[in-house]
Amino acid sequence: MNVLVIGANGQIGHRLVRLLKQEGQHEVKAMVRKSEQEEELRAAGIETVLANLEDRVEALAEAMKGSEAIVFAAGSGGSTGADKTLLIDLDGAVKTMEAAERAGVKRYVMVSAMQAHNRDNWAEAIKPYYAAKHYADRMLESTGLDYTIVRPGGLKNEPGTGRISAAENLEPGSVSRDDVAAVIAALLEDRNTYRRAFDLTSGDTPIGEAFGA
Amino acid sequence: MNVLVIGANGQIGHRLVRLLKQEGQHEVKAMVRKSEQEEELRAAGIETVLANLEDRVEALAEAMKGSEAIVFAAGSGGSTGADKTLLIDLDGAVKTMEAAERAGVKRYVMVSAMQAHNRDNWAEAIKPYYAAKHYADRMLESTGLDYTIVRPGGLKNEPGTGRISAAENLEPGSVSRDDVAAVIAALLEDRNTYRRAFDLTSGDTPIGEAFGA
């Protein structure tokens, strides 16, 4: 598949585009916001496209031309305020869903946050972030896209183990960003994961066996 | 009808509960966040219920018991940040929709903002607010509730004229808060307004004639 990774400069996106390139099963394109960010990606042999999540839907659809799958791995990050959380993590995300529909892209993988579907478990300190992710996910579920919503636990930079737990509801836990990227790569073409959402932590199940029928 | 006004201490809610009380066609109850706010309302002969939009859906459903219509006139206001915009204007609003469904309330009137449905017309300075209202409205449209979404233009404290314009898309304009309250009172039982959304500004049409078949 032709896979467009949105937020390819982020910590998960960075790993994912390199993993997909290395695996060689898919054509990968990295969507980034600044031209400076394109250079490093191109040096690694990764095709890029410039677009901003604050752009109009039409511009985002244009950036998606030729893609068959979208991975939304972008985020406004902790250094900006809740205003950007609303405009990037929520509205920016939903605009990419509308753009995907407009561009005829069917497959859409969302990187969400553990228990984003369950208000009772939103960490008090970052409740507004959870709210934004919650509604982005609900909007995605209301589309006709072949979505998968991946809700990782606390993100770690430790090397991946290739073993995870994935289920609709998991106890609090953490997961390596390497493993999140590996899970996304593994499920891109896995129809068992279409129109499903799950929490993700480190665990005992080999990634390749986690989503089988 | 038994009408519960959420945000009865706000500028539109304040006018609406008094107007409904004065007209005497409906039983009105005011939902407010602080017990201090109850006193003034009770002095005006208005029944009150205490609840907080940051409460759980179950608590909000409890506050709605016996109601037949909800008016959402609450807002986090300009003095708090976008974090509260996410938690009140968006998540708080959607929780009241879920609570209404849980409590068996069918009628739901949302006070939104002019052109909230149209990203291209969001005022740059308060884009995050528009985003929150946009998604609250879209979530409402996805429910089975008999909703009406009222999207007033720039709100003024001038006395109402009783004459308005209402249409799916209006040119930028303003409207008296008195007239917004009068419009809500007029459409509560008007089935022509069910499952519809419209911009609202001052205009030439008498409120009583604005929504007829």
Short mmCIF file of C-alpha atoms in Angstrom, two decimals:
data_model
loop_
_atom_site.label_atom_id
_atom_site.label_comp_id
_atom_site.label_asym_id
_atom_site.label_seq_id
_atom_site.Cartn_x
_atom_site.Cartn_y
_atom_site.Cartn_z
CA MET A 1 0.00 0.00 0.00
CA ASN A 2 0.94 3.64 -0.39
CA VAL A 3 1.03 4.81 3.22
CA LEU A 4 1.00 8.46 4.27
CA VAL A 5 2.25 9.06 7.80
CA ILE A 6 0.95 12.34 9.25
CA GLY A 7 3.22 13.67 11.97
CA ALA A 8 6.24 11.84 10.60
CA ASN A 9 8.49 14.12 12.57
CA GLY A 10 6.97 13.05 15.89
CA GLN A 11 8.46 10.35 18.06
CA ILE A 12 6.20 7.55 16.87
CA GLY A 13 5.96 8.86 13.30
CA HIS A 14 9.75 9.07 13.09
CA ARG A 15 10.08 5.40 14.01
CA LEU A 16 7.20 4.31 11.81
CA VAL A 17 8.37 5.82 8.53
CA ARG A 18 11.82 4.29 9.00
CA LEU A 19 10.38 0.91 9.91
CA LEU A 20 8.05 0.88 6.91
CA LYS A 21 10.91 1.93 4.64
CA GLN A 22 13.13 -0.81 6.08
CA GLU A 23 10.47 -3.53 5.84
CA GLY A 24 9.86 -2.59 2.23
CA GLN A 25 6.31 -3.97 2.08
CA HIS A 26 4.72 -0.57 1.58
CA GLU A 27 5.52 2.68 -0.16
CA VAL A 28 5.79 5.26 2.60
CA LYS A 29 5.40 9.00 2.39
CA ALA A 30 5.97 11.36 5.32
CA MET A 31 3.73 14.38 5.81
CA VAL A 32 5.52 17.13 7.74
CA ARG A 33 4.85 20.76 8.49
CA LYS A 34 8.21 22.42 7.84
CA SER A 35 10.60 22.14 4.93
CA GLU A 36 13.54 21.74 7.38
CA GLN A 37 11.89 18.50 8.51
CA GLU A 38 11.88 17.19 4.95
CA GLU A 39 15.65 17.15 4.59
CA GLU A 40 16.40 14.54 7.22
CA LEU A 41 13.63 12.31 5.94
CA ARG A 42 14.79 12.61 2.34
CA ALA A 43 18.34 11.84 3.43
CA ALA A 44 16.92 8.58 4.80
CA GLY A 45 15.33 7.89 1.41
CA ILE A 46 11.80 8.72 2.52
CA GLU A 47 9.48 10.64 0.24
CA THR A 48 7.86 13.67 1.86
CA VAL A 49 4.96 16.03 1.41
CA LEU A 50 4.51 19.40 3.10
CA ALA A 51 1.16 20.16 4.71
CA ASN A 52 -0.10 21.74 7.87
CA LEU A 53 -2.96 20.41 9.98
CA GLU A 54 -4.20 23.97 10.28
CA ASP A 55 -4.66 24.05 6.50
CA ARG A 56 -8.04 23.59 4.86
CA VAL A 57 -9.41 20.12 4.15
CA GLU A 58 -8.86 20.66 0.42
CA ALA A 59 -5.12 21.17 0.96
CA LEU A 60 -4.89 18.08 3.14
CA ALA A 61 -6.76 16.03 0.53
CA GLU A 62 -4.27 17.27 -2.06
CA ALA A 63 -1.39 16.04 0.15
CA MET A 64 -3.05 12.61 0.32
CA LYS A 65 -3.33 12.11 -3.42
CA GLY A 66 -2.23 8.62 -4.40
CA SER A 67 -2.24 7.34 -0.82
CA GLU A 68 -4.11 4.18 0.15
CA ALA A 69 -3.66 4.39 3.91
CA ILE A 70 -3.27 7.22 6.39
CA VAL A 71 -1.58 6.96 9.77
CA PHE A 72 -2.34 9.87 12.06
CA ALA A 73 0.65 10.07 14.41
CA ALA A 74 0.63 13.84 14.83
CA GLY A 75 0.08 15.74 18.03
CA SER A 76 0.37 19.30 19.18
CA GLY A 77 2.73 18.14 21.94
CA GLY A 78 3.21 19.24 25.51
CA SER A 79 4.91 22.55 24.76
CA THR A 80 1.79 24.24 23.33
CA GLY A 81 -1.47 24.98 25.07
CA ALA A 82 -4.99 23.59 24.93
CA ASP A 83 -5.77 25.96 22.06
CA LYS A 84 -3.47 23.92 19.83
CA THR A 85 -4.87 20.73 21.35
CA LEU A 86 -8.27 21.77 19.97
CA LEU A 87 -6.91 22.88 16.61
CA ILE A 88 -4.44 20.04 15.97
CA ASP A 89 -5.32 16.95 18.01
CA LEU A 90 -9.05 17.38 17.43
CA ASP A 91 -9.88 19.61 14.48
CA GLY A 92 -6.66 18.83 12.60
CA ALA A 93 -7.30 15.12 13.01
CA VAL A 94 -10.92 15.35 11.87
CA LYS A 95 -9.90 17.41 8.86
CA THR A 96 -7.57 14.56 7.80
CA MET A 97 -10.53 12.15 8.05
CA GLU A 98 -12.60 14.43 5.84
CA ALA A 99 -9.63 14.80 3.52
CA ALA A 100 -9.20 11.01 3.36
CA GLU A 101 -12.84 10.62 2.38
CA ARG A 102 -12.46 13.35 -0.20
CA ALA A 103 -9.25 11.80 -1.60
CA GLY A 104 -10.77 8.32 -1.71
CA VAL A 105 -8.41 6.87 0.91
CA LYS A 106 -10.19 4.10 2.81
CA ARG A 107 -7.68 2.90 5.39
CA TYR A 108 -7.02 5.15 8.41
CA VAL A 109 -4.98 4.32 11.51
CA MET A 110 -5.26 6.70 14.46
CA VAL A 111 -2.68 6.89 17.24
CA SER A 112 -4.83 7.74 20.23
CA ALA A 113 -4.21 7.44 23.97
CA MET A 114 -4.92 4.66 26.43
CA GLN A 115 -8.51 4.77 27.75
CA ALA A 116 -9.35 7.83 25.66
CA HIS A 117 -12.80 6.23 25.24
CA ASN A 118 -13.36 6.13 28.99
CA ARG A 119 -13.66 9.51 30.73
CA ASP A 120 -13.32 7.95 34.17
CA ASN A 121 -9.73 7.04 33.41
CA TRP A 122 -8.50 10.34 32.01
CA ALA A 123 -5.42 11.54 33.91
CA GLU A 124 -6.46 14.72 35.73
CA ALA A 125 -3.39 16.70 34.63
CA ILE A 126 -4.03 16.21 30.91
CA LYS A 127 -7.82 15.88 30.79
CA PRO A 128 -8.18 18.43 27.98
CA TYR A 129 -5.80 16.35 25.84
CA TYR A 130 -7.84 13.23 26.52
CA ALA A 131 -11.02 15.09 25.62
CA ALA A 132 -9.53 16.10 22.27
CA LYS A 133 -8.40 12.53 21.54
CA HIS A 134 -11.77 11.17 22.69
CA TYR A 135 -13.72 13.27 20.22
CA ALA A 136 -11.26 12.73 17.39
CA ASP A 137 -11.76 8.99 17.93
CA ARG A 138 -15.55 9.31 18.10
CA MET A 139 -15.58 11.35 14.91
CA LEU A 140 -13.46 8.67 13.24
CA GLU A 141 -15.88 5.97 14.35
CA SER A 142 -18.70 7.94 12.73
CA THR A 143 -16.98 7.92 9.33
CA GLY A 144 -17.16 5.17 6.74
CA LEU A 145 -13.39 4.71 6.82
CA ASP A 146 -11.66 1.38 7.51
CA TYR A 147 -10.19 2.73 10.70
CA THR A 148 -8.14 1.25 13.49
CA ILE A 149 -7.70 3.23 16.70
CA VAL A 150 -4.54 2.31 18.61
CA ARG A 151 -4.52 3.60 22.20
CA PRO A 152 -1.03 3.13 23.64
CA GLY A 153 -0.23 3.42 27.33
CA GLY A 154 2.65 5.50 28.69
CA LEU A 155 5.17 5.92 25.88
CA LYS A 156 8.76 4.88 26.49
CA ASN A 157 11.92 5.25 24.48
CA GLU A 158 13.26 1.84 25.50
CA PRO A 159 13.93 -0.54 22.59
CA GLY A 160 10.90 -2.54 21.56
CA THR A 161 10.47 -6.14 22.67
CA GLY A 162 8.09 -7.16 19.91
CA ARG A 163 5.65 -8.39 22.56
CA ILE A 164 2.52 -6.52 23.53
CA SER A 165 -0.94 -6.67 25.07
CA ALA A 166 -3.86 -5.34 23.03
CA ALA A 167 -7.47 -5.31 24.22
CA GLU A 168 -10.45 -3.00 24.44
CA ASN A 169 -9.57 -2.22 28.05
CA LEU A 170 -6.23 -2.80 29.71
CA GLU A 171 -4.88 -1.99 33.15
CA PRO A 172 -2.55 1.02 33.18
CA GLY A 173 0.81 0.23 31.64
CA SER A 174 3.48 1.50 29.33
CA VAL A 175 4.77 0.56 25.92
CA SER A 176 7.86 1.23 23.86
CA ARG A 177 7.41 3.64 20.95
CA ASP A 178 9.25 1.07 18.83
CA ASP A 179 6.50 -1.43 19.58
CA VAL A 180 3.76 1.08 18.81
CA ALA A 181 5.33 1.66 15.41
CA ALA A 182 5.71 -2.10 14.88
CA VAL A 183 2.05 -2.68 15.77
CA ILE A 184 0.92 -0.06 13.28
CA ALA A 185 3.11 -1.57 10.56
CA ALA A 186 1.71 -5.03 11.36
CA LEU A 187 -1.95 -4.05 11.26
CA LEU A 188 -1.99 -1.80 8.22
CA GLU A 189 -3.32 -4.57 5.99
CA ASP A 190 -4.93 -6.68 8.68
CA ARG A 191 -8.69 -6.64 8.13
CA ASN A 192 -9.24 -8.09 11.60
CA THR A 193 -8.36 -4.66 12.93
CA TYR A 194 -10.72 -2.67 10.68
CA ARG A 195 -13.30 -0.62 12.55
CA ARG A 196 -11.76 -1.60 15.89
CA ALA A 197 -10.13 0.28 18.76
CA PHE A 198 -7.86 -1.09 21.45
CA ASP A 199 -5.55 -0.18 24.32
CA LEU A 200 -1.91 -1.18 23.84
CA THR A 201 0.79 -1.89 26.42
CA SER A 202 3.88 -4.03 26.56
CA GLY A 203 2.97 -7.66 27.18
CA ASP A 204 3.53 -11.27 26.26
CA THR A 205 1.96 -11.61 22.84
CA PRO A 206 4.21 -11.44 19.80
CA ILE A 207 3.00 -8.55 17.62
CA GLY A 208 2.52 -10.85 14.66
CA GLU A 209 0.07 -12.99 16.64
CA ALA A 210 -1.85 -10.21 18.39
CA PHE A 211 -4.54 -9.49 15.81
CA GLY A 212 -5.04 -12.83 14.09
CA ALA A 213 -8.57 -14.13 13.60
CA MET B 1 -42.96 21.21 29.21
CA ASN B 2 -40.54 20.88 32.07
CA VAL B 3 -37.52 22.79 30.80
CA LEU B 4 -34.07 22.56 32.32
CA VAL B 5 -31.78 25.47 31.45
CA ILE B 6 -28.11 24.56 31.79
CA GLY B 7 -25.96 27.60 32.41
CA ALA B 8 -28.84 29.58 33.87
CA ASN B 9 -26.38 31.96 35.45
CA GLY B 10 -24.94 32.96 32.08
CA GLN B 11 -26.06 36.00 30.17
CA ILE B 12 -28.46 34.20 27.86
CA GLY B 13 -29.51 31.64 30.46
CA HIS B 14 -30.28 34.40 32.94
CA ARG B 15 -32.68 36.03 30.49
CA LEU B 16 -34.19 32.74 29.36
CA VAL B 17 -35.20 31.38 32.77
CA ARG B 18 -36.87 34.68 33.66
CA LEU B 19 -38.64 34.89 30.31
CA LEU B 20 -39.93 31.33 30.59
CA LYS B 21 -41.06 31.98 34.15
CA GLN B 22 -42.83 35.16 33.08
CA GLU B 23 -44.52 33.58 30.06
CA GLY B 24 -45.77 30.77 32.26
CA GLN B 25 -46.18 28.25 29.43
CA HIS B 26 -43.48 25.94 30.75
CA GLU B 27 -42.13 24.78 34.08
CA VAL B 28 -38.58 26.03 34.22
CA LYS B 29 -35.69 24.75 36.28
CA ALA B 30 -32.26 26.36 36.39
CA MET B 31 -29.14 24.23 36.55
CA VAL B 32 -26.25 26.12 38.14
CA ARG B 33 -22.83 25.20 39.42
CA LYS B 34 -22.63 27.04 42.74
CA SER B 35 -25.09 27.27 45.61
CA GLU B 36 -24.59 31.06 45.76
CA GLN B 37 -26.09 31.21 42.27
CA GLU B 38 -29.21 29.42 43.47
CA GLU B 39 -30.26 32.14 45.89
CA GLU B 40 -30.91 34.86 43.34
CA LEU B 41 -32.80 32.47 41.11
CA ARG B 42 -34.94 31.19 43.96
CA ALA B 43 -35.66 34.77 45.01
CA ALA B 44 -37.08 35.20 41.50
CA GLY B 45 -39.28 32.14 42.05
CA ILE B 46 -37.21 29.86 39.85
CA GLU B 47 -36.56 26.28 40.84
CA THR B 48 -32.90 25.28 40.78
CA VAL B 49 -30.70 22.21 40.68
CA LEU B 50 -27.00 22.09 41.44
CA ALA B 51 -24.74 20.27 39.02
CA ASN B 52 -21.37 20.77 37.43
CA LEU B 53 -20.55 20.11 33.79
CA GLU B 54 -17.34 18.50 34.97
CA ASP B 55 -19.41 15.91 36.85
CA ARG B 56 -19.99 12.43 35.49
CA VAL B 57 -22.81 11.74 33.04
CA GLU B 58 -24.72 9.86 35.76
CA ALA B 59 -24.81 12.95 37.99
CA LEU B 60 -25.98 15.11 35.10
CA ALA B 61 -28.72 12.60 34.25
CA GLU B 62 -29.82 12.74 37.88
CA ALA B 63 -30.09 16.54 37.65
CA MET B 64 -32.29 16.14 34.55
CA LYS B 65 -34.82 13.83 36.17
CA GLY B 66 -38.36 14.92 35.33
CA SER B 67 -37.25 17.31 32.60
CA GLU B 68 -38.72 17.13 29.10
CA ALA B 69 -36.46 19.65 27.40
CA ILE B 70 -32.87 20.77 27.90
CA VAL B 71 -31.45 24.11 26.87
CA PHE B 72 -27.66 24.21 26.84
CA ALA B 73 -26.77 27.87 27.42
CA ALA B 74 -23.58 27.23 29.38
CA GLY B 75 -20.09 28.24 28.40
CA SER B 76 -16.70 28.34 30.00
CA GLY B 77 -16.48 32.04 29.15
CA GLY B 78 -13.62 34.25 28.11
CA SER B 79 -11.86 34.36 31.47
CA THR B 80 -10.71 30.73 31.41
CA GLY B 81 -8.40 29.05 28.94
CA ALA B 82 -8.83 26.57 26.13
CA ASP B 83 -8.49 23.74 28.65
CA LYS B 84 -11.91 24.66 30.04
CA THR B 85 -13.19 25.20 26.52
CA LEU B 86 -12.45 21.53 25.89
CA LEU B 87 -13.87 20.35 29.22
CA ILE B 88 -16.99 22.55 29.37
CA ASP B 89 -18.00 23.77 25.91
CA LEU B 90 -17.22 20.43 24.28
CA ASP B 91 -17.03 17.54 26.74
CA GLY B 92 -19.45 19.12 29.24
CA ALA B 93 -21.96 19.72 26.47
CA VAL B 94 -21.67 16.19 25.08
CA LYS B 95 -22.07 14.74 28.57
CA THR B 96 -25.40 16.58 28.86
CA MET B 97 -26.49 14.97 25.57
CA GLU B 98 -25.57 11.55 26.91
CA ALA B 99 -27.30 12.40 30.17
CA ALA B 100 -30.44 13.52 28.30
CA GLU B 101 -30.54 10.20 26.46
CA ARG B 102 -30.02 8.37 29.71
CA ALA B 103 -32.73 10.39 31.50
CA GLY B 104 -35.20 9.94 28.63
CA VAL B 105 -35.26 13.64 27.71
CA LYS B 106 -35.92 13.99 23.98
CA ARG B 107 -35.87 17.74 23.32
CA TYR B 108 -32.50 19.51 23.34
CA VAL B 109 -31.74 23.10 22.34
CA MET B 110 -28.10 24.08 21.92
CA VAL B 111 -26.87 27.66 22.02
CA SER B 112 -23.97 27.54 19.59
CA ALA B 113 -22.13 30.28 17.71
CA MET B 114 -22.69 31.80 14.28
CA GLN B 115 -21.05 29.76 11.50
CA ALA B 116 -19.72 27.18 13.94
CA HIS B 117 -20.48 24.63 11.21
CA ASN B 118 -18.23 26.40 8.73
CA ARG B 119 -14.50 26.39 9.54
CA ASP B 120 -13.75 29.03 6.91
CA ASN B 121 -15.69 31.60 8.93
CA TRP B 122 -14.19 30.99 12.38
CA ALA B 123 -12.81 34.21 13.82
CA GLU B 124 -9.05 33.76 14.05
CA ALA B 125 -8.80 35.04 17.65
CA ILE B 126 -11.24 32.47 19.04
CA LYS B 127 -10.76 29.54 16.68
CA PRO B 128 -10.36 27.03 19.53
CA TYR B 129 -13.75 28.11 20.92
CA TYR B 130 -15.34 27.64 17.51
CA ALA B 131 -13.75 24.20 17.23
CA ALA B 132 -15.26 23.17 20.56
CA LYS B 133 -18.71 24.44 19.55
CA HIS B 134 -18.36 22.81 16.13
CA TYR B 135 -17.76 19.37 17.57
CA ALA B 136 -20.39 19.74 20.28
CA ASP B 137 -22.87 20.52 17.51
CA ARG B 138 -21.70 17.61 15.36
CA MET B 139 -21.98 15.24 18.30
CA LEU B 140 -25.52 16.52 18.92
CA GLU B 141 -26.44 15.91 15.29
CA SER B 142 -25.25 12.32 15.68
CA THR B 143 -27.65 11.65 18.58
CA GLY B 144 -31.28 10.63 18.29
CA LEU B 145 -32.39 13.72 20.22
CA ASP B 146 -34.94 16.24 18.91
CA TYR B 147 -32.33 18.94 18.78
CA THR B 148 -32.28 22.50 17.57
CA ILE B 149 -28.94 24.28 17.21
CA VAL B 150 -29.21 28.06 17.48
CA ARG B 151 -26.10 29.88 16.24
CA PRO B 152 -26.37 33.54 17.23
CA GLY B 153 -24.12 36.27 15.83
CA GLY B 154 -22.34 38.82 17.99
CA LEU B 155 -24.23 39.03 21.28
CA LYS B 156 -25.43 42.45 22.44
CA ASN B 157 -27.02 43.64 25.65
CA GLU B 158 -29.35 46.04 23.88
CA PRO B 159 -33.05 45.41 24.49
CA GLY B 160 -34.58 42.89 22.13
CA THR B 161 -36.63 44.04 19.17
CA GLY B 162 -38.53 40.79 18.68
CA ARG B 163 -37.42 40.73 15.06
CA ILE B 164 -34.71 38.44 13.75
CA SER B 165 -33.18 36.68 10.77
CA ALA B 166 -32.72 32.92 10.96
CA ALA B 167 -31.23 30.80 8.19
CA GLU B 168 -28.64 28.09 7.65
CA ASN B 169 -26.08 30.70 6.61
CA LEU B 170 -26.30 34.41 7.32
CA GLU B 171 -23.93 37.28 6.65
CA PRO B 172 -22.05 38.42 9.79
CA GLY B 173 -24.30 40.30 12.18
CA SER B 174 -25.25 40.75 15.78
CA VAL B 175 -28.29 39.96 17.89
CA SER B 176 -29.63 41.01 21.27
CA ARG B 177 -29.38 38.43 24.03
CA ASP B 178 -33.02 39.19 24.78
CA ASP B 179 -33.94 38.07 21.29
CA VAL B 180 -31.84 34.91 21.56
CA ALA B 181 -33.73 34.00 24.72
CA ALA B 182 -37.06 34.84 23.04
CA VAL B 183 -36.20 32.66 20.04
CA ILE B 184 -35.39 29.71 22.29
CA ALA B 185 -38.63 30.16 24.22
CA ALA B 186 -40.55 30.34 20.94
CA LEU B 187 -39.08 27.21 19.39
CA LEU B 188 -39.10 24.89 22.38
CA GLU B 189 -42.27 23.18 21.22
CA ASP B 190 -41.98 23.98 17.52
CA ARG B 191 -41.47 20.75 15.64
CA ASN B 192 -40.44 22.68 12.54
CA THR B 193 -37.18 23.35 14.32
CA TYR B 194 -36.44 19.77 15.33
CA ARG B 195 -33.18 18.38 13.96
CA ARG B 196 -32.30 21.74 12.44
CA ALA B 197 -29.51 24.26 12.92
CA PHE B 198 -29.48 27.92 11.96
CA ASP B 199 -27.56 31.17 12.25
CA LEU B 200 -29.41 33.95 14.08
CA THR B 201 -29.03 37.73 13.82
CA SER B 202 -31.29 40.69 14.32
CA GLY B 203 -33.55 41.17 11.34
CA ASP B 204 -37.02 41.91 10.07
CA THR B 205 -38.97 38.76 10.84
CA PRO B 206 -41.12 38.69 13.97
CA ILE B 207 -39.88 35.82 16.14
CA GLY B 208 -43.32 34.22 16.16
CA GLU B 209 -43.29 33.95 12.37
CA ALA B 210 -39.68 32.87 11.89
CA PHE B 211 -40.06 29.12 12.14
CA GLY B 212 -43.56 28.44 10.85
CA ALA B 213 -44.05 25.73 8.28
#
